[in-house]
Coordinates of C-alpha atoms in Angstrom, one line a residue:
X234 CA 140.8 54.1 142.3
X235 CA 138.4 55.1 145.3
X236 CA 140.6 57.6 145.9
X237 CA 140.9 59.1 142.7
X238 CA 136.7 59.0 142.4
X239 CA 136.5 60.5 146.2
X240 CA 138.8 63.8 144.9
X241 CA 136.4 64.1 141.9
X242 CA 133.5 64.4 143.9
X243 CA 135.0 66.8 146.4
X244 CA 136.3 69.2 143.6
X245 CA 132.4 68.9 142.3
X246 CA 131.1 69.8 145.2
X247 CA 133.6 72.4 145.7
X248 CA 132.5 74.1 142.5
X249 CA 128.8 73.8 143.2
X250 CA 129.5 75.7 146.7
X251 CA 131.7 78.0 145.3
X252 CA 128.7 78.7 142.6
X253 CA 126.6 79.5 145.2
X254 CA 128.4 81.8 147.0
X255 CA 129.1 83.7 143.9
X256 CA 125.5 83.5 142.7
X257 CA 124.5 86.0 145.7
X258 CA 126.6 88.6 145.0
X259 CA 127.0 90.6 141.3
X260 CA 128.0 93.8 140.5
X261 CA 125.9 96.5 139.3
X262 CA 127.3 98.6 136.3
X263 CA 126.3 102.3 137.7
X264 CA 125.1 104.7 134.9
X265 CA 127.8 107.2 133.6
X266 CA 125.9 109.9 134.4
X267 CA 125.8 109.0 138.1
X268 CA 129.2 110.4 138.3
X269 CA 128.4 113.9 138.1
X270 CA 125.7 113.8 140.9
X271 CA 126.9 116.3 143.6
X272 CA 126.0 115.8 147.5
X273 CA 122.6 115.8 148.1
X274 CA 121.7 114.2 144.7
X275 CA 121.6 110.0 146.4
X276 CA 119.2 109.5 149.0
X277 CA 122.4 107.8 150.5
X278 CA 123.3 110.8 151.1
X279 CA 120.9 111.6 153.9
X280 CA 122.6 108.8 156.2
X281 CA 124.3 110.1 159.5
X282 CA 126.3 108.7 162.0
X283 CA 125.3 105.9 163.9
X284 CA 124.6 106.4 167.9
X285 CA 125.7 104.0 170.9
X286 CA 127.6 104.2 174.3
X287 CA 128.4 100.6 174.2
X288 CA 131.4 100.0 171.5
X289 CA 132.5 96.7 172.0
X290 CA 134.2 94.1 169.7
X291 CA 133.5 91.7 172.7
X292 CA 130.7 90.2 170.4
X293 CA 130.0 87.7 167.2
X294 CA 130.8 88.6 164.2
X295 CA 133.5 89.3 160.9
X296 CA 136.5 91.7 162.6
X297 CA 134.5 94.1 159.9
X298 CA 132.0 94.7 161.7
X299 CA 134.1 94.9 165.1
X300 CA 133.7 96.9 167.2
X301 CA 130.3 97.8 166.9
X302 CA 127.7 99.7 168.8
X303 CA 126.3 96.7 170.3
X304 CA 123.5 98.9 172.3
X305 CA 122.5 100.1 168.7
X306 CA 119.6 98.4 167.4
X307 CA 119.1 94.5 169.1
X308 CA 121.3 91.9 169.0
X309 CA 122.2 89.0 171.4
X310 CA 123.8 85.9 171.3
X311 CA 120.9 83.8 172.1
X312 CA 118.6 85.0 169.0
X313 CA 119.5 86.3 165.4
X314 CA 117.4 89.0 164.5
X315 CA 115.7 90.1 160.9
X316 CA 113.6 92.9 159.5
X317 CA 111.0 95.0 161.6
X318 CA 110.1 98.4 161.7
X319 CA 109.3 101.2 165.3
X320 CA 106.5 102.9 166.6
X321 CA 106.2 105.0 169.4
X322 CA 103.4 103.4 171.8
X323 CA 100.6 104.9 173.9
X324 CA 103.7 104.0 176.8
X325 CA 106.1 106.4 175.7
X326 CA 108.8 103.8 174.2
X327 CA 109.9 103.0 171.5
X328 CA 108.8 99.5 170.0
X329 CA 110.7 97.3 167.0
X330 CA 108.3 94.7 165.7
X331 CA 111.4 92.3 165.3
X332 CA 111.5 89.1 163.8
X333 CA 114.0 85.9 164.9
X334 CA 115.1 82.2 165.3
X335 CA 117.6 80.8 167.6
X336 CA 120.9 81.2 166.6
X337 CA 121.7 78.0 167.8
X338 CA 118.8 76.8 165.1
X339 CA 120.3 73.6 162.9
X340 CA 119.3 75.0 159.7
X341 CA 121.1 78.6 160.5
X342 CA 119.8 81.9 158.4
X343 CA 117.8 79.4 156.6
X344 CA 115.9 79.0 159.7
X345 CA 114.3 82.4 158.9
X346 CA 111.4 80.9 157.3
X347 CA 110.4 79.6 161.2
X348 CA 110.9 83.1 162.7
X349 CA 109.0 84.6 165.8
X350 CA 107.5 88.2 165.7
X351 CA 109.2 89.8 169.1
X352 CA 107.8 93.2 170.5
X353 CA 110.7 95.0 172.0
X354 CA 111.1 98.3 173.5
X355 CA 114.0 100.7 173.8
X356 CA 113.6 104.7 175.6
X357 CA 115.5 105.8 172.9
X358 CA 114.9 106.0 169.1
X359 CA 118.5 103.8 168.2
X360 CA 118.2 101.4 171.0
X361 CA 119.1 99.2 172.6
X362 CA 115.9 97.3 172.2
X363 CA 114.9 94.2 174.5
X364 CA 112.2 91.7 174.3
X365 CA 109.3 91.9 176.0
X366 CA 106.8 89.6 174.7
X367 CA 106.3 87.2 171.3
X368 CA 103.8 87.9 169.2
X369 CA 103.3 84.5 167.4
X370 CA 104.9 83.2 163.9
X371 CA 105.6 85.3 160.8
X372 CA 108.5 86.6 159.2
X373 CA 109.7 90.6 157.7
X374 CA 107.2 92.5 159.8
X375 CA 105.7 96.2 159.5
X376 CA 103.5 97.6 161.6
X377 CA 101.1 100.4 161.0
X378 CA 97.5 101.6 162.3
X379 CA 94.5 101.0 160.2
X380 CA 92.0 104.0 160.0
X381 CA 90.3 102.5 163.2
X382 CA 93.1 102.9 164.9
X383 CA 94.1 99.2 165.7
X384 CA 97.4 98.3 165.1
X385 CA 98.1 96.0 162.1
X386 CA 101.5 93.8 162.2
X387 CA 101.8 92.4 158.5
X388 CA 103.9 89.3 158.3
X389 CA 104.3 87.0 155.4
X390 CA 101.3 85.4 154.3
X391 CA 99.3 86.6 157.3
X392 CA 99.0 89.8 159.5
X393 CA 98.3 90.3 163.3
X394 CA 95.5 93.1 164.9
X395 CA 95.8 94.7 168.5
X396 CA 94.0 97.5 169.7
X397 CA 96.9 98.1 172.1
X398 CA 100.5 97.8 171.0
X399 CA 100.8 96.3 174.1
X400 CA 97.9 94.0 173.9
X401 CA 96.5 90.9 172.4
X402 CA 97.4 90.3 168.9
X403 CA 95.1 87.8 166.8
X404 CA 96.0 86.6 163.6
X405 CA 94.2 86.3 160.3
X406 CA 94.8 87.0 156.8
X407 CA 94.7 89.6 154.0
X408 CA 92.1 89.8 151.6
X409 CA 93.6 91.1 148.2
X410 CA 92.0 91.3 144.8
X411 CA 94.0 91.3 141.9
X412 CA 91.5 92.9 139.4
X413 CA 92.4 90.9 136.3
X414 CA 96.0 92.0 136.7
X415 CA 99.0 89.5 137.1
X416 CA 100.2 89.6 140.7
X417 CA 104.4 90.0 140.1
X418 CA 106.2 87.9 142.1
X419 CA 103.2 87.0 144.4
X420 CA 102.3 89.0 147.7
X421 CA 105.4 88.9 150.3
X422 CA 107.3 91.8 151.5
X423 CA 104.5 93.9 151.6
X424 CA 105.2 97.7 152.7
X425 CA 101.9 100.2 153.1
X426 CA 101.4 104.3 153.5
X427 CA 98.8 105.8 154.9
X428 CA 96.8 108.5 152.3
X429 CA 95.2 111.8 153.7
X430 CA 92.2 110.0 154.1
X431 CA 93.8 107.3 156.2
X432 CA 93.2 104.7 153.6
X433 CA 95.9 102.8 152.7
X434 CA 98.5 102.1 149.5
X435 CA 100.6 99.0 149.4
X436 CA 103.8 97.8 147.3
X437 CA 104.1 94.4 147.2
X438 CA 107.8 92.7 146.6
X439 CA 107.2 92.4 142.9
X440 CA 106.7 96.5 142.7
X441 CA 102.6 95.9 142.3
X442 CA 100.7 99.2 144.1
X443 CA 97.3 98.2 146.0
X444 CA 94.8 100.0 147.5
X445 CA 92.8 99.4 150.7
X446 CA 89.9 101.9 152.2
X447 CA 90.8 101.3 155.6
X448 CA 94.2 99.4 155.6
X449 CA 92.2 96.1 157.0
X450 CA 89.8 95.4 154.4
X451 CA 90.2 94.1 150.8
X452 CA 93.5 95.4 148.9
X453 CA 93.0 95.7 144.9
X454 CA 95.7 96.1 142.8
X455 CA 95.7 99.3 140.4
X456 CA 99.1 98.4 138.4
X457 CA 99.6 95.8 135.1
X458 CA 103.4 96.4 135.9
X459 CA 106.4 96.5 138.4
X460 CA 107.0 100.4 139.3
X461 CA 110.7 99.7 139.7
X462 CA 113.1 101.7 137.2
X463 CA 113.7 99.6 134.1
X464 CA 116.9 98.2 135.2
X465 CA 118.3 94.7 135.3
X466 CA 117.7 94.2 139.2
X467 CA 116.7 91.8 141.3
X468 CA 114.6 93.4 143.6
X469 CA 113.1 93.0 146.8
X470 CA 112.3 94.8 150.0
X471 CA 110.6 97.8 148.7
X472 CA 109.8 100.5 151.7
X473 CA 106.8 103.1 150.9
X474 CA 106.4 106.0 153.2
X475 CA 104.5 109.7 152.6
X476 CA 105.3 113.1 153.9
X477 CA 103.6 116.0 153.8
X478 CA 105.3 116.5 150.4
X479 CA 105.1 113.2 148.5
X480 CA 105.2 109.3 148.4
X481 CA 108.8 107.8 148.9
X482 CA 109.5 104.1 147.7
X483 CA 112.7 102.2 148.1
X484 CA 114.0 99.1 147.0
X485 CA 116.6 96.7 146.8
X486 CA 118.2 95.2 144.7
X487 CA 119.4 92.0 146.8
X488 CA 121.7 90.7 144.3
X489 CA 123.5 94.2 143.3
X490 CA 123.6 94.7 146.8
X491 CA 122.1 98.4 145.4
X492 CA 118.8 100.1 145.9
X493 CA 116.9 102.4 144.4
X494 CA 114.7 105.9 145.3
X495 CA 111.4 106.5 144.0
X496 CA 108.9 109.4 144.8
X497 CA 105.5 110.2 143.5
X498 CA 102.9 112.4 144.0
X499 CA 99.6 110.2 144.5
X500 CA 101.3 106.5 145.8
X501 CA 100.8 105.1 142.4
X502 CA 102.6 106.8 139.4
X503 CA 106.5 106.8 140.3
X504 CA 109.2 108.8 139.0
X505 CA 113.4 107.5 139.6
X506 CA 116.0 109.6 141.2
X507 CA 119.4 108.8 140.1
X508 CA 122.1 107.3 142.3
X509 CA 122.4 104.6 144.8
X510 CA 119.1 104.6 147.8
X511 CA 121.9 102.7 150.4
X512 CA 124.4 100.0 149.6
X513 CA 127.4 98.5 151.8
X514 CA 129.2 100.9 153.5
X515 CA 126.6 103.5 154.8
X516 CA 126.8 102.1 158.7
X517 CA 128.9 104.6 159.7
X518 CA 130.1 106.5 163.3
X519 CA 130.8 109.4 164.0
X520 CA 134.8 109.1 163.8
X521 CA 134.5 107.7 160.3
X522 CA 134.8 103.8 161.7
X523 CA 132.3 101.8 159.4
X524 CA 130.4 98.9 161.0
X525 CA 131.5 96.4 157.4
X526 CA 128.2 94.3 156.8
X527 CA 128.1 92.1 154.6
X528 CA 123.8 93.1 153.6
X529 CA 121.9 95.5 154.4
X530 CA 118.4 94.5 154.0
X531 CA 114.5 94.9 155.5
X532 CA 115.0 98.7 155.1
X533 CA 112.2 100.2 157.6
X534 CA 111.7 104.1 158.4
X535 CA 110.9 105.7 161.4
X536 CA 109.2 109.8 160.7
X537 CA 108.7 112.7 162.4
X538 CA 105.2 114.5 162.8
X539 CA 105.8 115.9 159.5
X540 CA 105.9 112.2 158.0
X541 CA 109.7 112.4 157.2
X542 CA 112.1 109.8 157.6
X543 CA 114.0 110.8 160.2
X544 CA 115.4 107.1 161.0
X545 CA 117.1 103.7 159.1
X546 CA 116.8 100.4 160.6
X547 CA 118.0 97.6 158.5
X548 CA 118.2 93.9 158.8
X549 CA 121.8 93.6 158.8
X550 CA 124.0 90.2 158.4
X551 CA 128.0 90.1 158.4
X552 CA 128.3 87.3 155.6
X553 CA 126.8 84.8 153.4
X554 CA 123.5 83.7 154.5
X555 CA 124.2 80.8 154.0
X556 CA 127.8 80.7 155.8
X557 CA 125.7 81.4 159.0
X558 CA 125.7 78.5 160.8
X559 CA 124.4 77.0 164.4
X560 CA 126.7 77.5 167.1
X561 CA 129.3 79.5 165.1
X562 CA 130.7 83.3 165.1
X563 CA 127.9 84.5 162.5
X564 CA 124.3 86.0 162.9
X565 CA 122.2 88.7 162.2
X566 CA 121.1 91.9 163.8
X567 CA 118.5 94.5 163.2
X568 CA 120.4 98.0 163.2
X569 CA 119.3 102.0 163.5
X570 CA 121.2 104.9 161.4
X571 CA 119.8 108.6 161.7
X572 CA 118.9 109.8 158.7
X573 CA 118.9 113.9 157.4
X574 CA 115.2 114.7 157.2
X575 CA 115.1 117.5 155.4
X576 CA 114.5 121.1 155.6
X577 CA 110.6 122.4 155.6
X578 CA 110.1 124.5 152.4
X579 CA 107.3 126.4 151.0
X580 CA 106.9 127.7 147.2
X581 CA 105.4 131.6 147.6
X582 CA 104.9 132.0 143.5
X583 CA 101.4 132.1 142.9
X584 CA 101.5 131.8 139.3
X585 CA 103.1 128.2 137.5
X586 CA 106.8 128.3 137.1
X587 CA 108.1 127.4 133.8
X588 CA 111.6 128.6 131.9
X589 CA 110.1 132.0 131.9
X590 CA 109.7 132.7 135.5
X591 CA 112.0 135.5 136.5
X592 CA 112.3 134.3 140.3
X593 CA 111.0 132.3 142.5
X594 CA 110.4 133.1 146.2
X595 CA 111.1 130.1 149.0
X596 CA 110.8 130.3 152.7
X597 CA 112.6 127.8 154.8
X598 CA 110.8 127.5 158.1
X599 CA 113.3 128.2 160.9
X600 CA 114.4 124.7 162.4
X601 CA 117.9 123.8 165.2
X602 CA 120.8 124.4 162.9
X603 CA 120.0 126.2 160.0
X604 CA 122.6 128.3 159.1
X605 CA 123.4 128.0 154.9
X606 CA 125.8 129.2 153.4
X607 CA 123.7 130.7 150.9
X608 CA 126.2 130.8 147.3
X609 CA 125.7 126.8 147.6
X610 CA 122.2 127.0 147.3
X611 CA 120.3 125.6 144.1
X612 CA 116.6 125.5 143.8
X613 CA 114.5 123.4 140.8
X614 CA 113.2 120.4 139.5
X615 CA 115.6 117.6 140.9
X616 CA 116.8 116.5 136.8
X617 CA 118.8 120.0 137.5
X618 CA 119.7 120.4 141.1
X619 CA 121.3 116.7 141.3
X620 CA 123.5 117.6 138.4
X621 CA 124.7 121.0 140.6
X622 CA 122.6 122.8 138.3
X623 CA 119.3 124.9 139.0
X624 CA 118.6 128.6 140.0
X625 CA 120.8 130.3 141.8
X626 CA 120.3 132.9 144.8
X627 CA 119.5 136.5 144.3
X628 CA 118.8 137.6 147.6
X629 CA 117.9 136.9 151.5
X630 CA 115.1 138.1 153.9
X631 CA 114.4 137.4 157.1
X632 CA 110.3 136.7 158.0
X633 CA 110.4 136.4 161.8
X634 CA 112.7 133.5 162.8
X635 CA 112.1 131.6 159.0
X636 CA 114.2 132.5 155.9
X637 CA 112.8 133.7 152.9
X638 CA 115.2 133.2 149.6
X639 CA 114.5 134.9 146.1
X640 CA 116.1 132.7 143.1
X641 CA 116.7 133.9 139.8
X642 CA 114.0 131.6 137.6
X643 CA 116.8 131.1 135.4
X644 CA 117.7 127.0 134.8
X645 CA 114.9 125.6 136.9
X646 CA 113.9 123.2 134.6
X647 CA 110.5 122.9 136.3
X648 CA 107.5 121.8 133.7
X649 CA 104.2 120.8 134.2
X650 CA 104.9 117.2 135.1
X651 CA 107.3 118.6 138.3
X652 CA 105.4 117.9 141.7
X653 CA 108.0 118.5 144.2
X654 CA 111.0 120.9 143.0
X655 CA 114.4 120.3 145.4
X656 CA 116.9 122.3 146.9
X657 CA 120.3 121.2 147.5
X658 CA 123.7 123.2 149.0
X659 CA 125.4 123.2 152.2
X660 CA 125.5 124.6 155.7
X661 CA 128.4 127.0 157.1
X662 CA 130.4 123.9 158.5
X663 CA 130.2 122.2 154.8
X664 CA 127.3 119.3 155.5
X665 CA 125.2 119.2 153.0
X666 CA 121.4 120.2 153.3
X667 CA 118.2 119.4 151.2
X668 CA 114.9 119.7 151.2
X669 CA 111.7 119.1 149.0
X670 CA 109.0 121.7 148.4
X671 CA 105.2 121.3 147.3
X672 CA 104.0 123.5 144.7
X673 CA 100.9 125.7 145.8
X674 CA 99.3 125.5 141.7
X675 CA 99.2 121.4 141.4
X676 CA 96.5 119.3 143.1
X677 CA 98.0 116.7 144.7
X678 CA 94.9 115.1 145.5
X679 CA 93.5 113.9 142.6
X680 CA 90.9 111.1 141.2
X681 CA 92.5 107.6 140.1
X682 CA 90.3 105.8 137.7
X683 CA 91.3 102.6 137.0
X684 CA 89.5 99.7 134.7
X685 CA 89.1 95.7 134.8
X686 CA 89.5 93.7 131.9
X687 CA 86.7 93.9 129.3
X688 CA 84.1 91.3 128.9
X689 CA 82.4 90.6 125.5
X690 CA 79.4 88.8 124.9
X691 CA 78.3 87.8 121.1
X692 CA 74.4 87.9 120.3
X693 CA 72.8 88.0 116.9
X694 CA 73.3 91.9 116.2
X695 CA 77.0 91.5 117.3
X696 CA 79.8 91.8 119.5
X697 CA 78.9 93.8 123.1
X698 CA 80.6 94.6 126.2
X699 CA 81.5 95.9 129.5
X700 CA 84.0 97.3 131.6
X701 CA 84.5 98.0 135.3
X702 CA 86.1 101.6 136.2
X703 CA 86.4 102.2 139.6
X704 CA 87.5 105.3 141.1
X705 CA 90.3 104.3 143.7
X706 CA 91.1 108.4 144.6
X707 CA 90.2 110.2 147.7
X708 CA 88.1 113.2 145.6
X709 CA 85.4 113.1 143.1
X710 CA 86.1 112.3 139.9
X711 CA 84.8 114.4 136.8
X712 CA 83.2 113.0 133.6
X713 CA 86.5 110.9 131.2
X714 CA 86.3 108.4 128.9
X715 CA 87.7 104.6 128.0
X716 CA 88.4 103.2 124.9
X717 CA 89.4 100.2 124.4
X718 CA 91.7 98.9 121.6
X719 CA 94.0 95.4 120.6
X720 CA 97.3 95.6 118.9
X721 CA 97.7 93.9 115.3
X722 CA 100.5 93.6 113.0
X723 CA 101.8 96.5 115.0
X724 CA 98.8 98.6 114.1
X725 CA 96.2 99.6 117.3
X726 CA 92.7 98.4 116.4
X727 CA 89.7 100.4 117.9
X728 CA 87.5 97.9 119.8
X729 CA 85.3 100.4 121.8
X730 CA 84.9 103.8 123.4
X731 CA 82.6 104.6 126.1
X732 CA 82.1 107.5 128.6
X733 CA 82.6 107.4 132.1
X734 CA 80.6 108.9 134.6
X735 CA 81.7 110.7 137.5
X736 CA 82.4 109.0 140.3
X737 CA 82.7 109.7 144.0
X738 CA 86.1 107.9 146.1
X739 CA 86.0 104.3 145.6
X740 CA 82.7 104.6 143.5
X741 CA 82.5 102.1 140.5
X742 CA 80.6 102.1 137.3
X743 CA 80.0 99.3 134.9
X744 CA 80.1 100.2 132.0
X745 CA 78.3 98.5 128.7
X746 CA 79.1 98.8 124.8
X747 CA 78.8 98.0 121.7
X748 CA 81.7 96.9 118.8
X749 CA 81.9 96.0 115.7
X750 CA 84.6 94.4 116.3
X751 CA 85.2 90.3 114.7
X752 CA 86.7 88.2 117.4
X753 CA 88.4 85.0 116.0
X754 CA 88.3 81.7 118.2
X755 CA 91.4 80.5 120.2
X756 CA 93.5 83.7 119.0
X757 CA 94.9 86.1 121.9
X758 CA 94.6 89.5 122.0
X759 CA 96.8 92.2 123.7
X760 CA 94.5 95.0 124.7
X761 CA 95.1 98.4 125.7
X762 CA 92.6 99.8 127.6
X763 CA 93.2 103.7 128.1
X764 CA 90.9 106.4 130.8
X765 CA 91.2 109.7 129.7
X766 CA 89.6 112.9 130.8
X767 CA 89.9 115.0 127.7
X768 CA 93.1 114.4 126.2
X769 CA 94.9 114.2 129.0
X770 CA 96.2 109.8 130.1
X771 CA 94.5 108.9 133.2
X772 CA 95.8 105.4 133.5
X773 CA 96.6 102.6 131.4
X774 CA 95.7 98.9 131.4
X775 CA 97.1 96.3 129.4
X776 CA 96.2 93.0 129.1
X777 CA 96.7 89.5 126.9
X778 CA 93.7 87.0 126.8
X779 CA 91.5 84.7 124.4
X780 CA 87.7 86.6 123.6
X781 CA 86.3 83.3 122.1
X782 CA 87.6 80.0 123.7

């Protein structure tokens, strides 16, 4: 009988285990379309082989992900290693702000929510990195430096300030304001850009965009919504960096084991590209050997002066999380990849392009390397270029060292809503190039108006109001307008209009009007409040909650 009863319980517990394996890994149904993206079209695309001198399967680890670069990165068998992000110091090296735990830790990966910030340095980009000093507690660190110029090491829940990289770091916290907005899936995982004006933008882990004036003082959240493309996903580690073309924003999904490629012009309204970001598979040497981890997470760029990424580093592990145990063959590394940066393009039309354009001049600033082959070459909005579409080449000039190419304007598919057209095609030796260009006609510096919720008072003339519009953009805003409205029985009811003055960066206005509108007690309303300067959409704000308690 007890032995009977003990099988039971071990086939139970079997299942449950065997459940939550299975329960951290799905598979992601790709979209049919994705299957006529050519090279150049996935930002996965723009990984290159991995660098090291030390290949060595004289380490822990799967045999798939042996041998290994084990000077690539940091890894040892004393600590396991997550997340981080490099700088170059004052010094001349190269520092990781790497997180850890003892790999000997009872609790395994789950010790992660224990981990030590490390500050270690390589003299090269890809490693090997070494500890020089710990920094205190925290866990998925990125660094970055504030407008001030101190360095600011984000952790969960907290953040650390040094005026030198090499310095003291003091701990303290955050300030965020949510501005009447629901905060999606609470603040971890943050990831921040630096503007033109050196203020900041932040995406927190539920795909919520925040702005800060400095990077160090109060963050307020602009967004009602999760940017993320409206997929099923599970998402987490989003990764926000700008160039001196536009805003890039990555995430993963952790469950898919996929991620996903964003851009924007202005850090706050985002636009999909098609295809996977990274997935399994993408550490790869030069010989076509590929380093087999298991999850590829805490995605991290490192950019050039031009503010492209010109570097991967991942949080890598080489199995379940939770099949890493104390004492055993398992653990986790932090891990470098080069990464295609792109080639430095410049639009020379004066005029907008649209369907009519008859061609359309680029010059390709000479960089190590270049050397098309020009038939490849397709030039337009990215919805055309991806597909192997796009204008096509007419003709070739030489301007000193750079390259200028004349395209026939034909398929370009650029409209008014295009920011940041794309080339795509290959070099002589058949690697594929790309590269992003601004176009000289669109500001790309603009105002961002954004609202609170609207507050209502009742006297004995009727309902009034006011509203909070701050300008959150790095220019001067012009004269717009609000109105504010509530959805009933699918019909949009007007509450309120108002105008908006003009208001200089981070300037905010508070705004008072009058409705006839008839609030009824206890009953919710979903409101829609709308900023527009003429006809044109600013930014949207929507928002469920009770006028009369």
């Amino acid at each position: 009988m007890y032995g009977k009863n003990l099988k039971l319980v071990l086939m139970v517990m079997l299942l449950l285990v065997s459940k939550s394996t299975f329960s951290q890994v799905t598979e992601r149904e790709r979209p049919k379309e994705w299957s006529q993206l050519v090279k150049g079209a996935r930002f996965m695309d723009r990984f290159l082989p991995m660098k090291g001198n030390q290949l060595s399967s004289d380490t822990w680890g799967t045999s798939d992900v042996r041998p290994r670069y084990v000077d690539n990165g940091i890894e040892d068998r004393i600590w396991s290693y997550w997340g981080g992000n490099i700088r170059k110091g004052e010094d001349g090296k190269y520092h990781l702000m790497v997180c850890g735990w003892l790999e000997a830790s009872p609790k395994g990966q789950m010790e992660w929510r224990n981990s030590w910030v490390f500050n270690t340095v390589s003299d090269n980009l890809t490693g090997p990195f070494k500890p020089i000093n710990i920094i205190g507690k925290g866990h998925n660190p990125e660094m970055f430096q504030a407008k001030d110029g101190r360095y600011v090491l984000y952790v969960i829940d907290g953040r650390y300030v040094a005026d030198d990289i090499n310095g003291k770091w003091e701990y303290g916290k955050f300030d965020f304001n949510a501005r009447d907005r629901r905060i999606i899936e609470g603040l971890s995982n943050l990831s921040f850009a630096q503007r033109e004006d050196s203020s900041y933008v932040m995406v927190c882990r539920g795909g919520g965009i925040w702005i800060s004036r400095d990077g160090l003082s109060e963050y307020n959240q602009l967004t009602d919504r999760r940017v993320y493309p409206d997929v099923k996903g599970r998402f987490e580690d989003p990764v926000i960096w700008r160039d001196h073309i536009q805003y890039h924003l990555i995430v993963n999904d952790w469950l898919g084991r996929i991620a996903f490629y964003l851009r924007s012009k202005d850090g706050v309204n985002w636009v999909t590209d098609p295809g996977e970001a990274y997935m399994p598979g993408v550490a790869v040497h030069e010989d076509g050997h590929s380093e087999g981890w298991f999850k590829y997470e805490r995605l991290k760029m490192y950019q050039d002066k031009y503010g492209r990424a010109i570097q991967a580093n991942f949080a890598v592990i080489d199995t379940l999380k939770h099949e890493d145990k104390p004492f055993d063959n398992h653990s986790s590394k932090n891990i470098s990849i080069p990464l295609n940066p792109g080639l430095l393009l410049t639009v020379l039309n004066d005029k907008p392009i649209t369907a009519g354009t008859k061609t359309i001049r680029l010059k390709v600033q000479a960089e190590e390397g270049f050397h098309p082959d020009v038939n490849s070459l397709r030039f337009g909005a990215s919805e055309e270029v991806n597909y192997g579409r796009g204008s096509k080449v007419l003709k070739t000039e030489n301007d000193g060292n750079d390259l200028i190419i004349t395209f026939d304007g034909k398929g370009n598919g650029i409209t008014e809503k295009e920011f940041a057209p794309k080339l795509i095609g290959r070099y002589k030796n058949g690697k594929m190039l790309y590269g992003y260009a601004r176009l000289p006609y669109v500001d790309y510096v603009e105002p961002i108006l954004s609202a609170r919720a609207p507050v209502f008072s009742e006297s004995q003339k009727g309902w009034n109001g006011n509203i909070e519009v701050q300008n959150f953009g790095q220019v001067s805003s012009q004269k717009a307008s609000v109105k504010i409205e509530y959805k009933k029985e699918g019909k949009m009811v007007k509450v309120a209009s108002a105008a908006v003055p003009a208001l200089k960066p981070y300037e905010k206005a508070d705004i008072r009007f009058a409705t006839k509108a008839d609030f009824e007690k206890g009953e919710d309303y979903n409101f829609l409040v709308t900023i527009y300067s003429g006809k044109k959409v600013l930014s949207t704000f929507r928002l469920n909650r009770k006028v009369v308690e």
